[in-house]
Amino acid sequence: TAADWPRLSADAAFPWRADAGARGRFAEGARLFGWHESGRLVTFGWVTISPRFLVGELGGWVEFSNPVQWIWDCVTPEAHRGKGYYPQLLRALTALAGDIQPVIYCTRENVSSQRGIEKAGFVRSFTITERWLGASFRDEVQPLKFSYRRAA
């Protein structure tokens, strides 16, 4: 919660320690979750329940007909990577979603995140693309994100 922010940001491994704007995410309805292992927070992820979500990398909104559980801006500090904590966090978050469909996305270049997402039981459901509007690139489509949904 926002009340935990001072304690969390005192930890040098906390990913948003120096990000003054991240604390404001709570006021926008986002919730921050972390996975504990041996008394330490080892991976983090933000969750928003909404039918639409602003994907900053796209500069636009992605919309569904019903609210979904958006899982976004997940970070595992370097010292804890490769130990399976990220998929554990994702499985716990999807369990919290209940009947609400969880959706997570990552860039196509983030192969480690893709592997963790798939280990958590998500399947690729669609690719978000952006069409370049410059005259020489008008017909080129570049995939930016892979989105995943929990397997049925």
Short mmCIF file of C-alpha atoms in Angstrom, two decimals:
data_model
loop_
_atom_site.label_atom_id
_atom_site.label_comp_id
_atom_site.label_asym_id
_atom_site.label_seq_id
_atom_site.Cartn_x
_atom_site.Cartn_y
_atom_site.Cartn_z
CA THR A 1 0.00 0.00 0.00
CA ALA A 2 1.00 3.64 -0.20
CA ALA A 3 1.61 3.52 3.57
CA ASP A 4 4.36 0.93 2.98
CA TRP A 5 6.20 3.14 0.48
CA PRO A 6 8.70 4.71 2.94
CA ARG A 7 9.74 1.28 4.25
CA LEU A 8 9.98 -0.22 0.77
CA SER A 9 11.89 2.68 -0.74
CA ALA A 10 14.47 2.50 2.06
CA ASP A 11 15.62 -0.83 0.59
CA ALA A 12 18.37 -0.27 -2.01
CA ALA A 13 17.00 -3.18 -4.08
CA PHE A 14 13.51 -1.66 -4.37
CA PRO A 15 13.07 -0.97 -8.12
CA TRP A 16 11.13 2.32 -7.83
CA ARG A 17 13.23 3.78 -5.03
CA ALA A 18 14.20 6.88 -7.01
CA ASP A 19 11.02 7.08 -9.09
CA ALA A 20 8.99 9.87 -7.51
CA GLY A 21 6.06 9.26 -9.87
CA ALA A 22 5.67 5.58 -9.01
CA ARG A 23 4.16 6.34 -5.60
CA GLY A 24 1.33 8.18 -7.36
CA ARG A 25 0.25 4.92 -9.01
CA PHE A 26 -1.68 4.06 -5.83
CA ALA A 27 -3.87 7.14 -6.26
CA GLU A 28 -4.68 5.89 -9.78
CA GLY A 29 -5.97 2.59 -8.37
CA ALA A 30 -2.89 0.44 -8.96
CA ARG A 31 -1.69 -2.06 -6.37
CA LEU A 32 1.87 -3.18 -5.82
CA PHE A 33 2.63 -6.80 -4.98
CA GLY A 34 5.85 -8.50 -3.98
CA TRP A 35 7.00 -12.09 -3.52
CA HIS A 36 8.76 -12.85 -0.23
CA GLU A 37 11.51 -15.44 0.04
CA SER A 38 13.46 -15.94 3.28
CA GLY A 39 12.09 -12.68 4.65
CA ARG A 40 13.15 -10.60 1.62
CA LEU A 41 11.12 -9.16 -1.21
CA VAL A 42 12.58 -10.78 -4.32
CA THR A 43 10.23 -9.76 -7.16
CA PHE A 44 7.56 -7.11 -7.67
CA GLY A 45 4.62 -6.40 -9.95
CA TRP A 46 1.90 -3.80 -10.31
CA VAL A 47 -1.77 -4.71 -10.86
CA THR A 48 -4.66 -2.62 -12.16
CA ILE A 49 -8.23 -3.89 -12.66
CA SER A 50 -9.78 -2.08 -15.61
CA PRO A 51 -11.19 -2.70 -19.10
CA ARG A 52 -8.58 -0.30 -20.51
CA PHE A 53 -4.94 0.35 -19.82
CA LEU A 54 -2.47 2.95 -21.02
CA VAL A 55 0.56 1.17 -22.47
CA GLY A 56 3.25 3.81 -22.22
CA GLU A 57 5.53 2.16 -24.76
CA LEU A 58 2.73 2.37 -27.33
CA GLY A 59 1.62 5.84 -26.32
CA GLY A 60 -1.98 4.64 -26.33
CA TRP A 61 -4.69 2.60 -24.69
CA VAL A 62 -5.49 -1.09 -25.02
CA GLU A 63 -9.14 -1.89 -24.35
CA PHE A 64 -11.25 -4.96 -23.61
CA SER A 65 -15.02 -5.22 -23.38
CA ASN A 66 -14.82 -6.25 -19.68
CA PRO A 67 -12.44 -5.40 -16.85
CA VAL A 68 -9.23 -7.45 -16.83
CA GLN A 69 -6.41 -7.77 -14.32
CA TRP A 70 -3.52 -5.89 -15.94
CA ILE A 71 -0.19 -7.12 -14.57
CA TRP A 72 2.51 -4.62 -15.46
CA ASP A 73 5.93 -3.16 -14.65
CA CYS A 74 7.19 -6.35 -13.02
CA VAL A 75 10.77 -6.26 -11.78
CA THR A 76 13.03 -8.86 -10.23
CA PRO A 77 16.22 -7.31 -8.83
CA GLU A 78 19.31 -8.76 -10.48
CA ALA A 79 20.45 -10.68 -7.38
CA HIS A 80 17.20 -12.70 -7.44
CA ARG A 81 16.87 -13.44 -11.16
CA GLY A 82 16.85 -16.96 -12.54
CA LYS A 83 15.44 -18.51 -9.36
CA GLY A 84 11.81 -18.85 -10.45
CA TYR A 85 10.42 -16.07 -8.25
CA TYR A 86 8.80 -14.15 -11.11
CA PRO A 87 6.56 -17.05 -12.25
CA GLN A 88 5.62 -17.69 -8.61
CA LEU A 89 4.51 -14.07 -8.24
CA LEU A 90 2.52 -14.26 -11.47
CA ARG A 91 0.75 -17.46 -10.39
CA ALA A 92 -0.15 -15.84 -7.06
CA LEU A 93 -1.50 -12.74 -8.83
CA THR A 94 -3.64 -14.80 -11.19
CA ALA A 95 -5.04 -16.69 -8.19
CA LEU A 96 -6.07 -13.34 -6.69
CA ALA A 97 -7.86 -12.39 -9.91
CA GLY A 98 -10.64 -14.91 -9.36
CA ASP A 99 -13.04 -14.68 -12.31
CA ILE A 100 -11.31 -11.62 -13.75
CA GLN A 101 -9.10 -12.45 -16.74
CA PRO A 102 -5.42 -11.62 -16.04
CA VAL A 103 -3.44 -10.00 -18.86
CA ILE A 104 0.30 -9.33 -18.91
CA TYR A 105 2.52 -7.92 -21.61
CA CYS A 106 6.20 -7.46 -22.31
CA THR A 107 8.37 -6.26 -25.16
CA ARG A 108 9.41 -8.77 -27.80
CA GLU A 109 13.04 -8.23 -26.79
CA ASN A 110 12.42 -9.25 -23.18
CA VAL A 111 12.90 -12.99 -23.67
CA SER A 112 13.52 -13.62 -19.95
CA SER A 113 10.16 -12.11 -19.07
CA GLN A 114 8.44 -14.10 -21.82
CA ARG A 115 9.88 -17.33 -20.39
CA GLY A 116 8.75 -16.42 -16.87
CA ILE A 117 5.28 -15.53 -18.10
CA GLU A 118 4.95 -18.84 -19.93
CA LYS A 119 6.28 -20.78 -16.89
CA ALA A 120 3.50 -19.16 -14.86
CA GLY A 121 0.92 -20.77 -17.16
CA PHE A 122 0.08 -17.90 -19.49
CA VAL A 123 -0.38 -18.47 -23.21
CA ARG A 124 0.22 -15.90 -25.92
CA SER A 125 -3.13 -14.56 -27.07
CA PHE A 126 -2.35 -11.57 -29.26
CA THR A 127 0.41 -9.26 -30.41
CA ILE A 128 0.03 -5.51 -30.21
CA THR A 129 1.53 -3.77 -33.20
CA GLU A 130 2.20 -0.21 -34.18
CA ARG A 131 2.06 1.05 -37.74
CA TRP A 132 4.75 3.57 -38.60
CA LEU A 133 3.26 6.59 -40.32
CA GLY A 134 6.38 8.02 -41.96
CA ALA A 135 6.18 7.98 -45.78
CA SER A 136 9.00 5.48 -46.22
CA PHE A 137 7.64 3.16 -43.51
CA ARG A 138 3.89 3.40 -44.15
CA ASP A 139 3.40 -0.33 -44.77
CA GLU A 140 5.84 -1.64 -42.17
CA VAL A 141 4.27 -3.16 -39.06
CA GLN A 142 6.51 -3.62 -36.02
CA PRO A 143 5.39 -5.87 -33.12
CA LEU A 144 6.01 -4.11 -29.83
CA LYS A 145 4.44 -6.25 -27.16
CA PHE A 146 3.39 -9.80 -26.56
CA SER A 147 0.29 -10.11 -24.41
CA TYR A 148 -0.58 -13.23 -22.51
CA ARG A 149 -3.73 -14.58 -20.94
CA ARG A 150 -4.06 -17.27 -18.34
CA ALA A 151 -4.59 -20.68 -19.92
CA ALA A 152 -8.20 -21.84 -19.77
#
